[in-house]
PDB file of C-alpha atoms in Angstrom:
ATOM      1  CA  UNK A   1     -13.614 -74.735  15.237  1.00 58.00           C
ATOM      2  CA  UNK A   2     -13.029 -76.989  18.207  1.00 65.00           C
ATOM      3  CA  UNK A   3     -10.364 -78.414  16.618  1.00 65.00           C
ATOM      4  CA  UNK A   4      -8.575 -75.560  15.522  1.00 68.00           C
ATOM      5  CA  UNK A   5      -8.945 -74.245  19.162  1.00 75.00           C
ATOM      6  CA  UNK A   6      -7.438 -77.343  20.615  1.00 75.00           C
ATOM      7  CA  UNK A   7      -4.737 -77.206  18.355  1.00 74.00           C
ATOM      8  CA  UNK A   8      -4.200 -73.510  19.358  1.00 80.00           C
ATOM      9  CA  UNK A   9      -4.273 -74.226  23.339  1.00 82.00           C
ATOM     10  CA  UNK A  10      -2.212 -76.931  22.183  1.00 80.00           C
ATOM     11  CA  UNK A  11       0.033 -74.886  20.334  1.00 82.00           C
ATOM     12  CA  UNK A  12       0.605 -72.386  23.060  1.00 85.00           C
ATOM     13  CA  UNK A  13       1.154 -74.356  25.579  1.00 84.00           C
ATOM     14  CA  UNK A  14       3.900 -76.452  24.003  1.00 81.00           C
ATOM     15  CA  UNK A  15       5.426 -73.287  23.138  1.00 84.00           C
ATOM     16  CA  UNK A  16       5.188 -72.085  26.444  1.00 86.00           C
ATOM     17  CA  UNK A  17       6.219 -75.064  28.111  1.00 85.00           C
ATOM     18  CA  UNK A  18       9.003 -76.302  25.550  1.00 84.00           C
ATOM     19  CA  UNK A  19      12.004 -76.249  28.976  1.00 86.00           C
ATOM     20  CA  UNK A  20       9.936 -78.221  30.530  1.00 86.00           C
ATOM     21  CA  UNK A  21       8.730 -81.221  27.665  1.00 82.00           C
ATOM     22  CA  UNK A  22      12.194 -81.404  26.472  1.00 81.00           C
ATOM     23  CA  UNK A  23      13.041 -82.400  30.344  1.00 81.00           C
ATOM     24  CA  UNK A  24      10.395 -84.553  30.681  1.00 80.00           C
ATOM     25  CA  UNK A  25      11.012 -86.213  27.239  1.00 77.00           C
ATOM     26  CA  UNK A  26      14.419 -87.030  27.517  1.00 78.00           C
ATOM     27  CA  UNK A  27      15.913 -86.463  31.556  1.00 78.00           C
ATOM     28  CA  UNK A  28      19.168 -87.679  30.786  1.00 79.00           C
ATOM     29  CA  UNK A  29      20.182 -85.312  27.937  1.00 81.00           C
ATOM     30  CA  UNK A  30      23.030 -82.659  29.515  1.00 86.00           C
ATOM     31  CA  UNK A  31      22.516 -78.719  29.366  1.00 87.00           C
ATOM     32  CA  UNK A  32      23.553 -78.488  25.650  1.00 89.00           C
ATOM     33  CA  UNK A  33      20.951 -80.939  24.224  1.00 87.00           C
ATOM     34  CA  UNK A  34      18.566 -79.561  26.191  1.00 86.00           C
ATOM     35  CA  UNK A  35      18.663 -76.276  24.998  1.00 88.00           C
ATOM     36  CA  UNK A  36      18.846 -77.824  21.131  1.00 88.00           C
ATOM     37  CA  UNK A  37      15.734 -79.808  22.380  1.00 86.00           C
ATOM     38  CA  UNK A  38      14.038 -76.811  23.490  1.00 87.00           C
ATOM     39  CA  UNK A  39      15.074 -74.748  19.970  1.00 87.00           C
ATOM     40  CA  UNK A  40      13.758 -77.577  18.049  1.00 87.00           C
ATOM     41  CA  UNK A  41      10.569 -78.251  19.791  1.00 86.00           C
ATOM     42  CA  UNK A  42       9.331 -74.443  19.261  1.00 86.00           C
ATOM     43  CA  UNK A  43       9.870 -74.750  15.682  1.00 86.00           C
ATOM     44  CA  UNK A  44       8.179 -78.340  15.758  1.00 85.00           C
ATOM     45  CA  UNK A  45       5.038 -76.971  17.677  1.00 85.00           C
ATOM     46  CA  UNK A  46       4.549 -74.587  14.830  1.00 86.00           C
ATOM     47  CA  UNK A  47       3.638 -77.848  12.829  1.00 86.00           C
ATOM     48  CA  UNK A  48       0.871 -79.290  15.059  1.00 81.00           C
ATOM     49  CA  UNK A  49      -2.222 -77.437  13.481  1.00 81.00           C
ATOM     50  CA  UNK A  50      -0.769 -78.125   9.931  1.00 85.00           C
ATOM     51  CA  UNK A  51      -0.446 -81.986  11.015  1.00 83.00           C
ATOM     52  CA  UNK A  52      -4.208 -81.717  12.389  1.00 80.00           C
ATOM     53  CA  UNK A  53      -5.205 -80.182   9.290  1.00 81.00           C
ATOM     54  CA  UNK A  54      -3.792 -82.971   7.117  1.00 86.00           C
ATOM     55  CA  UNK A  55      -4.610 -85.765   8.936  1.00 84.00           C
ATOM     56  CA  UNK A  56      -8.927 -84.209   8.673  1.00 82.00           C
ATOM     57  CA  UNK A  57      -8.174 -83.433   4.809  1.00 84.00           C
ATOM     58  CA  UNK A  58      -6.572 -87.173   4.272  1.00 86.00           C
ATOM     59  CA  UNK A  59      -9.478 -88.592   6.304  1.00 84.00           C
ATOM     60  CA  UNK A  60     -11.947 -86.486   3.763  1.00 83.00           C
ATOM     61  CA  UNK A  61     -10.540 -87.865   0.318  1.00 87.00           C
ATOM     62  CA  UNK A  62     -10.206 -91.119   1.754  1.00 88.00           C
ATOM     63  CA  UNK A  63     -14.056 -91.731   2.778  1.00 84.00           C
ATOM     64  CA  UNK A  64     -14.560 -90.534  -0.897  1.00 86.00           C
ATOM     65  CA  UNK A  65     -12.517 -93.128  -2.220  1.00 88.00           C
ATOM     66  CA  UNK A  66      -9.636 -90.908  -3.452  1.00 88.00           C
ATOM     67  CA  UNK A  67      -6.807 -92.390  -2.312  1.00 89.00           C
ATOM     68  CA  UNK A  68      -3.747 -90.791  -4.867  1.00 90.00           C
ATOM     69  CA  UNK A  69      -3.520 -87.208  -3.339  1.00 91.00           C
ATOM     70  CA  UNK A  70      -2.690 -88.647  -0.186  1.00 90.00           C
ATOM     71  CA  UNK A  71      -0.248 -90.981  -1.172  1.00 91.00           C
ATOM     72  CA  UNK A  72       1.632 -88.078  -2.530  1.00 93.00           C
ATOM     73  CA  UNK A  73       1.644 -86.247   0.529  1.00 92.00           C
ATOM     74  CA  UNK A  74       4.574 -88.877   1.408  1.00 91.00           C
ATOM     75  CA  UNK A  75       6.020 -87.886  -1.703  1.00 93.00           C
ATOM     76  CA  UNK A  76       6.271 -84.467  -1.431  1.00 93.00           C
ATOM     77  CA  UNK A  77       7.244 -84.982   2.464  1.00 92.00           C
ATOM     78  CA  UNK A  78      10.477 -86.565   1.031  1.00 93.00           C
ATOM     79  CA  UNK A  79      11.331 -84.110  -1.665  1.00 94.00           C
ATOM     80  CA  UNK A  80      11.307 -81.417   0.879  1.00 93.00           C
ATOM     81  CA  UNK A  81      13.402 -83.174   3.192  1.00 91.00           C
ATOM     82  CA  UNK A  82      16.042 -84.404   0.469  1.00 93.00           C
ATOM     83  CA  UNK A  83      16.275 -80.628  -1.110  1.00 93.00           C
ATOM     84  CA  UNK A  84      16.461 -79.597   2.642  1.00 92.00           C
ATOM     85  CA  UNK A  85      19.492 -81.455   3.311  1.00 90.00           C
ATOM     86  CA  UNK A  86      20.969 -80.957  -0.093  1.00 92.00           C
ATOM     87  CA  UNK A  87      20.743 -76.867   0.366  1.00 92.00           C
ATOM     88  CA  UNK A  88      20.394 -76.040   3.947  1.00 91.00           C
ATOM     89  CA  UNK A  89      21.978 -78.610   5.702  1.00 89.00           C
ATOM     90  CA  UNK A  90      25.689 -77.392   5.576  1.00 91.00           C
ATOM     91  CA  UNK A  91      24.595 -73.841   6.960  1.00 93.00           C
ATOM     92  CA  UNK A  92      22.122 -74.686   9.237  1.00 91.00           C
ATOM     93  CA  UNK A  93      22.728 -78.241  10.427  1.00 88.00           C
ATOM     94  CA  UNK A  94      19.659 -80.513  12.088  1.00 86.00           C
ATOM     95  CA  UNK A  95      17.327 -77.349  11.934  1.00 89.00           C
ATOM     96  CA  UNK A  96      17.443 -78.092   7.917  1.00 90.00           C
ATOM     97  CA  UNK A  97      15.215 -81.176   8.841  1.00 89.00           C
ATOM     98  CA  UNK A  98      13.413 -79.293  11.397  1.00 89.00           C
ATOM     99  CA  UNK A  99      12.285 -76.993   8.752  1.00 91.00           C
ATOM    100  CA  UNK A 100      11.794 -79.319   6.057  1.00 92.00           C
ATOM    101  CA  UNK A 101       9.372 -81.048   9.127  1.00 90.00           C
ATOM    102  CA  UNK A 102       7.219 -78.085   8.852  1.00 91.00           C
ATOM    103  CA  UNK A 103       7.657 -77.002   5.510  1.00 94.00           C
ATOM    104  CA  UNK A 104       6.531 -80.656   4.480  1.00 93.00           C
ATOM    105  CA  UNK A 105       3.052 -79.897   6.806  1.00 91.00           C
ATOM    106  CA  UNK A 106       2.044 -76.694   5.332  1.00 93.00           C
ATOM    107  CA  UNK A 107       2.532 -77.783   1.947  1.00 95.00           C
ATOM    108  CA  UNK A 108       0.624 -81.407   2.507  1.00 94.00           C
ATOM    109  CA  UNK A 109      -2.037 -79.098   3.881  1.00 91.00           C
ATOM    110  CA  UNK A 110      -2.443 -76.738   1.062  1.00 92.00           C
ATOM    111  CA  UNK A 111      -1.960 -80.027  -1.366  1.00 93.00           C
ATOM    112  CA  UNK A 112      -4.787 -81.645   0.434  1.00 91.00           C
ATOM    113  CA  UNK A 113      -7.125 -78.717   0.495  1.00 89.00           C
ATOM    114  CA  UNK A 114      -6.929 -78.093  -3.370  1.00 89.00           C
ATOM    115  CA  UNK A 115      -8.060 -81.894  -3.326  1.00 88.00           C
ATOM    116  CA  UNK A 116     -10.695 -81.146  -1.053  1.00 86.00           C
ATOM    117  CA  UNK A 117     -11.946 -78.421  -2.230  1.00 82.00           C
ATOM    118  CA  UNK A 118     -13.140 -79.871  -5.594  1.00 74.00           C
ATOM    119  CA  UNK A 119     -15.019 -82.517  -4.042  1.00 73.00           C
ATOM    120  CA  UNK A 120     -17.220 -80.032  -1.637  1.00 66.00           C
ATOM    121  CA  UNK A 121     -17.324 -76.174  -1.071  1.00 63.00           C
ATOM    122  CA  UNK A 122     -16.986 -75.477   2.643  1.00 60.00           C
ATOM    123  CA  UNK A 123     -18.644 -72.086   4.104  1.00 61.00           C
ATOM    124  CA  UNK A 124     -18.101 -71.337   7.788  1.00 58.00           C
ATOM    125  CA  UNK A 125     -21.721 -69.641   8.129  1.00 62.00           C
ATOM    126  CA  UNK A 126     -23.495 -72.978   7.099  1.00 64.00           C
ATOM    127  CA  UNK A 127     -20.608 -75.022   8.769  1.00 61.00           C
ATOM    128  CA  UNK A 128     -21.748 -73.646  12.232  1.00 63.00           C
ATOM    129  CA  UNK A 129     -25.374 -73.798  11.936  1.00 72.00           C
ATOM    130  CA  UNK A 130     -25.581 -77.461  11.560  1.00 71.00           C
ATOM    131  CA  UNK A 131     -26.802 -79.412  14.785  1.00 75.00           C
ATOM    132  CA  UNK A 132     -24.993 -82.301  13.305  1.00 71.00           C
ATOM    133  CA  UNK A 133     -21.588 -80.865  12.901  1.00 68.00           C
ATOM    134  CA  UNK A 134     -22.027 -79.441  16.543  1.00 72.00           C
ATOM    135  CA  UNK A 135     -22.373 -82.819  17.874  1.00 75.00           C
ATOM    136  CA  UNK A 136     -20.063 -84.066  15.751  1.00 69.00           C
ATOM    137  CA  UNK A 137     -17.315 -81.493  17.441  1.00 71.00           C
ATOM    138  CA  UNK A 138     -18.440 -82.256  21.004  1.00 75.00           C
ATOM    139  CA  UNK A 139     -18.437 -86.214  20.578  1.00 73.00           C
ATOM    140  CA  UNK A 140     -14.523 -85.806  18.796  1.00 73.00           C
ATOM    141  CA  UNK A 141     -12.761 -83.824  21.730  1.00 75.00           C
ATOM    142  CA  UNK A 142     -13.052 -86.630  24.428  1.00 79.00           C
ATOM    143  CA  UNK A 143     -11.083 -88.924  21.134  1.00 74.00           C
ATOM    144  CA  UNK A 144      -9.030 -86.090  20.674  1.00 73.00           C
ATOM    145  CA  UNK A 145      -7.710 -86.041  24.595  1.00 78.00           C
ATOM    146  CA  UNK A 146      -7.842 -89.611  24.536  1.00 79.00           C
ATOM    147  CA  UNK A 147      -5.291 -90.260  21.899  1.00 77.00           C
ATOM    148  CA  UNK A 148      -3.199 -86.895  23.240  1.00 75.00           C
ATOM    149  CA  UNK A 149      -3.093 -88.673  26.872  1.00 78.00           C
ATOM    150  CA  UNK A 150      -2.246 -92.270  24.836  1.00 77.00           C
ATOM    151  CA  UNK A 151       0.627 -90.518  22.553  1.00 74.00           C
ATOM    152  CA  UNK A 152       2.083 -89.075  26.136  1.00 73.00           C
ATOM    153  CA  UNK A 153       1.974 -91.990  27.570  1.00 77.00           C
ATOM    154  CA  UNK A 154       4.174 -93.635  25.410  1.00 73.00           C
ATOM    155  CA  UNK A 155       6.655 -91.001  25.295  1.00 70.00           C
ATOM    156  CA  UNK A 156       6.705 -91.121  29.092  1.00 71.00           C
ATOM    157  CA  UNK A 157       6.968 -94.676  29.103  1.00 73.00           C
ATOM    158  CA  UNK A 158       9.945 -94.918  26.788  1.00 69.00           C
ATOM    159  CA  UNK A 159      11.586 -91.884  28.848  1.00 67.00           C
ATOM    160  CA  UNK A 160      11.387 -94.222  31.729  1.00 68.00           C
ATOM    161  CA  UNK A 161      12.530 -97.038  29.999  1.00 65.00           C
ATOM    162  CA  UNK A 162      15.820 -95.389  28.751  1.00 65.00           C
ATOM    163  CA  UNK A 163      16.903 -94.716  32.029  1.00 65.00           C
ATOM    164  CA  UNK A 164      16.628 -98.049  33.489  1.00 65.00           C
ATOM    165  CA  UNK A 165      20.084-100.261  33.173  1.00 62.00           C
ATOM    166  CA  UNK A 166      20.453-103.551  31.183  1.00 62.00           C
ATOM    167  CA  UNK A 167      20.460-106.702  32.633  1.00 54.00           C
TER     168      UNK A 167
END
């Protein structure tokens, strides 16, 4: 639940905030690819709790040892993107990949979760009642904005580092 929250505030607030990320992320770019920017990054932000969802499924199956669903997941990443391209692209342009992006989540996500859900049954009523799990949630949000301020970082530093000149 913690999780999906973040992911919501998350969510939101990229959404929200889209004119301003796509400045930050990339200062140079004129009006024109800033407004694609902006269009792209509010279908892209539509991916984030599918992306969270897949990377806690994938981390399931593989501390059970089963490895072959999410292998696939690449798999079936790449067959959405190539039939993407093949039908979409001509009509729609770069917003065939953006799609295929997202598509590529929600489908890995549903893939995973059939996996999942043979190896345990998950009920939200037990799920919250747990001490364990409780801690578990508070101890994973200071990783959580850890690796969110790390991931920003990196962006920011390789914003900065496009604008500086050679030599």
């Amino acid at each position: 639940i913690v999780i999906s929250l973040m992911m919501f505030i998350l969510l939101v607030c990229c959404s929200l905030l889209s004119e301003e990320i796509s400045r930050i992320l990339a200062p140079t770019y004129d009006n024109e690819m800033h407004n694609q920017m902006n269009r792209l990054l509010r279908v892209l932000v539509f991916a984030f709790p599918f992306q969270g969802l897949v990377t806690i499924y994938g981390a399931v199956l593989q501390a059970e040892n089963r490895f072959t669903p999410i292998k696939l997941t690449g798999f079936l990443s790449s067959f959405v993107s190539i039939l993407s391209i093949l039908f979409f692209a001509k009509r729609i342009g770069i917003y065939a990949l953006t799609i295929a992006f997202l598509l590529s989540y929600v489908l890995n996500a549903f893939f995973l979760r059939v996996n999942i859900k043979r190896l345990f049954a998950f009920s939200l009523s037990n799920f919250l009642k747990d001490e364990n799990i409780r801690q578990l949630g508070m101890l994973v949000v200071p990783l959580i904005i850890g690796t969110a301020g790390h991931e920003v970082n990196l962006i920011i530093d390789k914003s900065v580092a496009s604008q500086i000149a050679e030599g």
